[in-house]
PDB file of C-alpha atoms in Angstrom:
ATOM      1  CA  MET M   1     -47.901  28.074 -38.344  1.00 95.00           C
ATOM      2  CA  LEU M   2     -47.411  27.749 -34.408  1.00 97.00           C
ATOM      3  CA  ILE M   3     -44.019  26.284 -32.705  1.00 97.00           C
ATOM      4  CA  SER M   4     -43.500  25.171 -29.526  1.00 95.00           C
ATOM      5  CA  PRO M   5     -40.622  26.307 -27.843  1.00 95.00           C
ATOM      6  CA  ALA M   6     -37.514  23.363 -26.514  1.00 94.00           C
ATOM      7  CA  LEU M   7     -37.835  22.591 -22.856  1.00 89.00           C
ATOM      8  CA  ASN M   8     -35.540  24.641 -20.301  1.00 88.00           C
ATOM      9  CA  ALA M   9     -34.681  24.208 -16.761  1.00 84.00           C
ATOM     10  CA  ALA M  10     -37.731  25.722 -14.868  1.00 82.00           C
ATOM     11  CA  LEU M  11     -40.459  23.585 -17.116  1.00 79.00           C
ATOM     12  CA  ARG M  12     -38.254  20.320 -16.376  1.00 81.00           C
ATOM     13  CA  GLU M  13     -39.255  21.623 -12.812  1.00 82.00           C
ATOM     14  CA  ALA M  14     -42.781  21.585 -13.338  1.00 80.00           C
ATOM     15  CA  ARG M  15     -42.389  25.710 -12.279  1.00 84.00           C
ATOM     16  CA  PHE M  16     -45.023  28.772 -13.390  1.00 83.00           C
ATOM     17  CA  ASP M  17     -42.141  29.820 -15.638  1.00 74.00           C
ATOM     18  CA  GLY M  18     -41.675  30.561 -19.322  1.00 58.00           C
ATOM     19  CA  ASP M  19     -39.820  33.227 -19.309  1.00 75.00           C
ATOM     20  CA  ALA M  20     -36.044  32.183 -18.557  1.00 83.00           C
ATOM     21  CA  PRO M  21     -33.260  30.663 -21.502  1.00 89.00           C
ATOM     22  CA  LEU M  22     -33.283  28.029 -22.550  1.00 92.00           C
ATOM     23  CA  ASP M  23     -30.647  25.533 -21.147  1.00 90.00           C
ATOM     24  CA  GLU M  24     -27.797  23.486 -23.283  1.00 93.00           C
ATOM     25  CA  SER M  25     -30.006  20.755 -24.038  1.00 93.00           C
ATOM     26  CA  GLY M  26     -32.947  23.037 -24.958  1.00 93.00           C
ATOM     27  CA  VAL M  27     -30.509  24.730 -27.583  1.00 96.00           C
ATOM     28  CA  ARG M  28     -29.037  21.638 -28.851  1.00 95.00           C
ATOM     29  CA  ARG M  29     -32.882  20.147 -29.560  1.00 95.00           C
ATOM     30  CA  ALA M  30     -34.180  22.911 -31.248  1.00 96.00           C
ATOM     31  CA  ARG M  31     -30.919  23.272 -33.540  1.00 96.00           C
ATOM     32  CA  ALA M  32     -31.875  19.358 -34.131  1.00 96.00           C
ATOM     33  CA  ALA M  33     -35.297  20.568 -35.050  1.00 95.00           C
ATOM     34  CA  ALA M  34     -34.404  23.381 -37.219  1.00 96.00           C
ATOM     35  CA  ALA M  35     -34.182  21.374 -40.685  1.00 94.00           C
ATOM     36  CA  ALA M  36     -37.978  20.512 -40.170  1.00 94.00           C
ATOM     37  CA  VAL M  37     -39.248  23.968 -39.871  1.00 96.00           C
ATOM     38  CA  PRO M  38     -41.495  24.969 -42.687  1.00 94.00           C
ATOM     39  CA  ALA M  39     -41.325  27.892 -44.382  1.00 94.00           C
ATOM     40  CA  ALA M  40     -43.226  30.967 -44.220  1.00 95.00           C
ATOM     41  CA  ASP M  41     -43.831  34.620 -45.136  1.00 94.00           C
ATOM     42  CA  ARG M  42     -43.395  35.647 -42.036  1.00 95.00           C
ATOM     43  CA  ARG M  43     -42.229  34.657 -38.942  1.00 97.00           C
ATOM     44  CA  VAL M  44     -42.593  36.127 -35.484  1.00 98.00           C
ATOM     45  CA  HIS M  45     -42.231  34.804 -31.846  1.00 98.00           C
ATOM     46  CA  GLY M  46     -43.256  35.558 -28.251  1.00 97.00           C
ATOM     47  CA  PRO M  47     -41.167  37.676 -26.838  1.00 96.00           C
ATOM     48  CA  ASP M  48     -39.977  35.635 -23.506  1.00 94.00           C
ATOM     49  CA  GLU M  49     -36.961  34.149 -23.338  1.00 94.00           C
ATOM     50  CA  ARG M  50     -37.839  30.333 -24.105  1.00 94.00           C
ATOM     51  CA  CYS M  51     -39.491  31.263 -26.955  1.00 96.00           C
ATOM     52  CA  THR M  52     -36.683  33.814 -28.143  1.00 96.00           C
ATOM     53  CA  GLY M  53     -33.970  31.656 -28.143  1.00 96.00           C
ATOM     54  CA  THR M  54     -35.513  28.720 -29.753  1.00 97.00           C
ATOM     55  CA  ALA M  55     -36.455  30.779 -32.923  1.00 97.00           C
ATOM     56  CA  GLN M  56     -32.745  31.738 -32.871  1.00 97.00           C
ATOM     57  CA  ALA M  57     -31.845  27.882 -32.052  1.00 97.00           C
ATOM     58  CA  LEU M  58     -33.845  26.820 -35.333  1.00 97.00           C
ATOM     59  CA  GLY M  59     -32.556  29.567 -37.313  1.00 96.00           C
ATOM     60  CA  LEU M  60     -35.110  31.915 -37.852  1.00 96.00           C
ATOM     61  CA  ARG M  61     -35.210  35.238 -38.806  1.00 94.00           C
ATOM     62  CA  SER M  62     -38.454  36.834 -36.573  1.00 96.00           C
ATOM     63  CA  GLU M  63     -39.747  39.511 -34.940  1.00 96.00           C
ATOM     64  CA  PRO M  64     -41.039  39.469 -31.264  1.00 97.00           C
ATOM     65  CA  GLU M  65     -45.314  39.651 -31.198  1.00 97.00           C
ATOM     66  CA  PRO M  66     -45.892  40.995 -27.896  1.00 97.00           C
ATOM     67  CA  SER M  67     -49.427  39.725 -28.459  1.00 97.00           C
ATOM     68  CA  LEU M  68     -47.577  35.923 -28.139  1.00 98.00           C
ATOM     69  CA  ARG M  69     -45.876  36.371 -24.248  1.00 96.00           C
ATOM     70  CA  GLY M  70     -46.513  33.836 -22.429  1.00 94.00           C
ATOM     71  CA  TRP M  71     -49.695  33.594 -19.512  1.00 95.00           C
ATOM     72  CA  ASP M  72     -49.200  36.106 -17.085  1.00 95.00           C
ATOM     73  CA  LEU M  73     -49.508  33.721 -13.956  1.00 95.00           C
ATOM     74  CA  GLY M  74     -48.344  36.794 -11.229  1.00 95.00           C
ATOM     75  CA  ARG M  75     -46.939  35.757  -7.959  1.00 94.00           C
ATOM     76  CA  TRP M  76     -47.048  32.373  -8.825  1.00 95.00           C
ATOM     77  CA  ARG M  77     -44.454  33.003 -11.645  1.00 91.00           C
ATOM     78  CA  GLY M  78     -40.647  30.644 -10.514  1.00 89.00           C
ATOM     79  CA  GLN M  79     -43.345  28.329  -8.223  1.00 92.00           C
ATOM     80  CA  ARG M  80     -44.172  24.767  -9.289  1.00 91.00           C
ATOM     81  CA  LEU M  81     -48.056  24.033  -9.202  1.00 89.00           C
ATOM     82  CA  ALA M  82     -46.659  21.020  -6.283  1.00 91.00           C
ATOM     83  CA  GLU M  83     -45.863  24.282  -3.757  1.00 94.00           C
ATOM     84  CA  VAL M  84     -49.008  26.943  -5.047  1.00 95.00           C
ATOM     85  CA  ASN M  85     -51.539  23.779  -4.420  1.00 94.00           C
ATOM     86  CA  ARG M  86     -49.908  23.134  -1.049  1.00 96.00           C
ATOM     87  CA  ASP M  87     -50.081  26.476  -0.439  1.00 96.00           C
ATOM     88  CA  GLU M  88     -53.098  27.823  -2.246  1.00 97.00           C
ATOM     89  CA  PRO M  89     -55.548  24.703  -2.470  1.00 97.00           C
ATOM     90  CA  GLU M  90     -58.742  26.759  -3.070  1.00 97.00           C
ATOM     91  CA  ALA M  91     -57.122  29.487  -4.936  1.00 97.00           C
ATOM     92  CA  VAL M  92     -55.660  26.678  -7.152  1.00 96.00           C
ATOM     93  CA  SER M  93     -59.008  24.928  -7.501  1.00 96.00           C
ATOM     94  CA  THR M  94     -60.633  28.417  -8.222  1.00 97.00           C
ATOM     95  CA  TRP M  95     -58.409  29.098 -11.221  1.00 96.00           C
ATOM     96  CA  LEU M  96     -58.730  25.447 -12.638  1.00 95.00           C
ATOM     97  CA  SER M  97     -62.659  25.890 -12.328  1.00 96.00           C
ATOM     98  CA  ASP M  98     -63.383  29.458 -13.513  1.00 97.00           C
ATOM     99  CA  PRO M  99     -61.930  30.510 -16.608  1.00 97.00           C
ATOM    100  CA  SER M 100     -62.400  33.892 -15.348  1.00 98.00           C
ATOM    101  CA  ALA M 101     -60.527  33.342 -11.967  1.00 97.00           C
ATOM    102  CA  ALA M 102     -56.758  35.340 -11.936  1.00 97.00           C
ATOM    103  CA  PRO M 103     -56.284  34.447  -8.266  1.00 95.00           C
ATOM    104  CA  HIS M 104     -52.340  34.518  -8.675  1.00 95.00           C
ATOM    105  CA  GLY M 105     -52.948  38.593  -9.472  1.00 95.00           C
ATOM    106  CA  GLY M 106     -52.266  37.865 -13.298  1.00 95.00           C
ATOM    107  CA  GLU M 107     -54.050  36.896 -16.368  1.00 96.00           C
ATOM    108  CA  SER M 108     -57.088  34.868 -16.511  1.00 98.00           C
ATOM    109  CA  LEU M 109     -57.764  31.560 -19.258  1.00 98.00           C
ATOM    110  CA  LEU M 110     -60.510  34.591 -20.578  1.00 98.00           C
ATOM    111  CA  ASP M 111     -58.270  37.128 -20.974  1.00 98.00           C
ATOM    112  CA  LEU M 112     -55.214  34.532 -22.683  1.00 98.00           C
ATOM    113  CA  HIS M 113     -57.724  33.570 -24.480  1.00 97.00           C
ATOM    114  CA  ALA M 114     -58.585  37.058 -25.628  1.00 97.00           C
ATOM    115  CA  ARG M 115     -55.203  38.485 -26.082  1.00 98.00           C
ATOM    116  CA  VAL M 116     -53.977  35.494 -28.374  1.00 97.00           C
ATOM    117  CA  GLY M 117     -58.285  34.945 -30.030  1.00 95.00           C
ATOM    118  CA  GLY M 118     -57.618  38.412 -31.100  1.00 95.00           C
ATOM    119  CA  TRP M 119     -53.853  38.297 -32.776  1.00 96.00           C
ATOM    120  CA  LEU M 120     -55.215  35.501 -34.288  1.00 93.00           C
ATOM    121  CA  ASP M 121     -57.925  37.599 -36.066  1.00 90.00           C
ATOM    122  CA  SER M 122     -55.670  40.574 -36.501  1.00 91.00           C
ATOM    123  CA  LEU M 123     -54.001  38.248 -39.431  1.00 88.00           C
ATOM    124  CA  HIS M 124     -56.804  37.782 -41.142  1.00 75.00           C
ATOM    125  CA  GLU M 125     -57.164  41.459 -41.682  1.00 70.00           C
ATOM    126  CA  GLU M 126     -53.575  42.089 -41.778  1.00 55.00           C
ATOM    127  CA  GLY M 127     -54.389  40.313 -45.143  1.00 50.00           C
ATOM    128  CA  ALA M 128     -52.211  38.050 -43.825  1.00 44.00           C
ATOM    129  CA  ASP M 129     -54.244  35.082 -45.040  1.00 49.00           C
ATOM    130  CA  ASP M 130     -52.161  35.301 -48.767  1.00 61.00           C
ATOM    131  CA  GLY M 131     -49.205  34.232 -47.000  1.00 83.00           C
ATOM    132  CA  SER M 132     -47.997  31.878 -44.070  1.00 92.00           C
ATOM    133  CA  VAL M 133     -47.644  33.227 -40.527  1.00 95.00           C
ATOM    134  CA  LEU M 134     -44.605  31.018 -38.130  1.00 97.00           C
ATOM    135  CA  ALA M 135     -44.787  31.667 -34.621  1.00 98.00           C
ATOM    136  CA  VAL M 136     -42.966  30.315 -31.944  1.00 98.00           C
ATOM    137  CA  ALA M 137     -45.210  30.717 -29.043  1.00 97.00           C
ATOM    138  CA  GLU M 138     -45.243  29.322 -25.241  1.00 94.00           C
ATOM    139  CA  PRO M 139     -47.649  26.090 -24.981  1.00 93.00           C
ATOM    140  CA  GLY M 140     -49.876  27.897 -23.374  1.00 94.00           C
ATOM    141  CA  VAL M 141     -50.455  30.229 -25.894  1.00 97.00           C
ATOM    142  CA  VAL M 142     -50.543  27.555 -29.086  1.00 97.00           C
ATOM    143  CA  ARG M 143     -53.576  25.896 -26.552  1.00 96.00           C
ATOM    144  CA  ALA M 144     -55.565  29.256 -26.872  1.00 97.00           C
ATOM    145  CA  ALA M 145     -55.105  29.744 -30.307  1.00 96.00           C
ATOM    146  CA  ILE M 146     -56.902  26.241 -30.849  1.00 96.00           C
ATOM    147  CA  VAL M 147     -59.908  26.809 -28.625  1.00 96.00           C
ATOM    148  CA  HIS M 148     -59.940  30.763 -30.202  1.00 95.00           C
ATOM    149  CA  ALA M 149     -59.550  28.930 -33.877  1.00 94.00           C
ATOM    150  CA  LEU M 150     -62.242  26.276 -32.922  1.00 94.00           C
ATOM    151  CA  GLY M 151     -64.733  27.937 -30.720  1.00 94.00           C
ATOM    152  CA  LEU M 152     -64.382  25.325 -27.947  1.00 96.00           C
ATOM    153  CA  PRO M 153     -65.588  26.344 -24.591  1.00 97.00           C
ATOM    154  CA  PRO M 154     -62.622  28.029 -22.372  1.00 96.00           C
ATOM    155  CA  GLN M 155     -62.184  25.187 -20.597  1.00 95.00           C
ATOM    156  CA  THR M 156     -61.332  23.148 -23.359  1.00 96.00           C
ATOM    157  CA  PHE M 157     -57.810  24.437 -22.561  1.00 97.00           C
ATOM    158  CA  TRP M 158     -57.111  22.668 -19.761  1.00 96.00           C
ATOM    159  CA  ARG M 159     -57.684  19.179 -21.788  1.00 95.00           C
ATOM    160  CA  LEU M 160     -54.900  20.402 -24.680  1.00 95.00           C
ATOM    161  CA  ASP M 161     -51.171  18.701 -24.422  1.00 92.00           C
ATOM    162  CA  VAL M 162     -48.624  20.939 -27.044  1.00 92.00           C
ATOM    163  CA  ALA M 163     -45.296  19.178 -26.354  1.00 91.00           C
ATOM    164  CA  PRO M 164     -41.839  21.270 -26.892  1.00 93.00           C
ATOM    165  CA  LEU M 165     -40.642  21.375 -30.690  1.00 95.00           C
ATOM    166  CA  THR M 166     -44.151  20.585 -32.197  1.00 95.00           C
ATOM    167  CA  LEU M 167     -45.472  21.972 -34.862  1.00 96.00           C
ATOM    168  CA  THR M 168     -49.876  23.108 -34.897  1.00 95.00           C
ATOM    169  CA  GLU M 169     -51.159  24.798 -38.096  1.00 94.00           C
ATOM    170  CA  LEU M 170     -54.094  26.656 -38.137  1.00 92.00           C
ATOM    171  CA  SER M 171     -55.512  27.374 -41.873  1.00 88.00           C
ATOM    172  CA  GLY M 172     -58.188  28.989 -42.952  1.00 81.00           C
ATOM    173  CA  ARG M 173     -59.454  31.885 -41.994  1.00 77.00           C
ATOM    174  CA  SER M 174     -60.884  33.528 -39.219  1.00 76.00           C
ATOM    175  CA  GLY M 175     -64.254  31.885 -38.260  1.00 75.00           C
ATOM    176  CA  ARG M 176     -63.089  28.892 -40.548  1.00 83.00           C
ATOM    177  CA  TRP M 177     -60.084  27.604 -39.154  1.00 88.00           C
ATOM    178  CA  ASN M 178     -59.351  23.930 -39.831  1.00 87.00           C
ATOM    179  CA  LEU M 179     -56.273  21.895 -37.526  1.00 91.00           C
ATOM    180  CA  ARG M 180     -53.154  19.639 -37.881  1.00 88.00           C
ATOM    181  CA  CYS M 181     -51.582  19.765 -34.550  1.00 77.00           C
ATOM    182  CA  GLY M 182     -48.764  17.932 -33.031  1.00 73.00           C
ATOM    183  CA  ARG M 183     -46.229  16.962 -35.207  1.00 81.00           C
ATOM    184  CA  SER M 184     -43.076  16.770 -34.132  1.00 86.00           C
ATOM    185  CA  LEU M 185     -39.969  18.746 -35.134  1.00 88.00           C
ATOM    186  CA  VAL M 186     -37.385  16.087 -33.833  1.00 80.00           C
ATOM    187  CA  THR M 187     -37.707  12.725 -34.573  1.00 69.00           C
ATOM    188  CA  GLY M 188     -37.061  10.231 -31.179  1.00 58.00           C
ATOM    189  CA  THR M 189     -36.930  12.019 -28.796  1.00 49.00           C
ATOM    190  CA  ASP M 190     -38.442  11.107 -25.322  1.00 45.00           C
ATOM    191  CA  GLU M 191     -39.019  15.410 -24.106  1.00 45.00           C
ATOM    192  CA  THR M 192     -41.844  15.484 -26.960  1.00 41.00           C
ATOM    193  CA  THR M 193     -43.773  13.229 -24.277  1.00 40.00           C
ATOM    194  CA  ALA M 194     -42.604  15.385 -21.285  1.00 40.00           C
ATOM    195  CA  VAL M 195     -45.473  18.248 -21.503  1.00 40.00           C
ATOM    196  CA  HIS M 196     -45.348  20.884 -18.811  1.00 40.00           C
ATOM    197  CA  ARG M 197     -49.161  21.769 -18.421  1.00 40.00           C
ATOM    198  CA  ARG M 198     -50.067  24.971 -17.484  1.00 41.00           C
TER     199      ARG M 198
END
């Protein structure tokens, strides 16, 4: 089970920067969602500040999982997509069309998929298929997990939206995953429709 973290100021501004703390609004929304978090045998979170803060606000006793860190977008980190597109339109075009490209100097989309897919596959190897795993992970990580689990083409990643504080469930095991996606943990909010795509 994968929970996407609450929004923070950087994501509201559409910045490439998941590694920033939650603001008061994000903490408040995560606390409001705590009662809807399903039980799990094992709980982990991405080591990013936003995931760590969300896990804490949800009341989870979880451990950081390095494989679930946010997508490394290199020198684009902290910038808005509109700014990067204005300054480097060819680089952005290449990044969006070629899954092996990393013009920002960070991870390519294929690298992200390999990292997240390796973690997902390792759950079966560790015997975790006998229990449930709950992870708080950045939207890009959740999207990469879905692409890997369902064996979708890498570029399908760009067609998936993961809203804040939603639950994506993968059941089964490596090679035979089933998907249940997008259940909101918070009801009656407008933030679940404000998705930062990256």
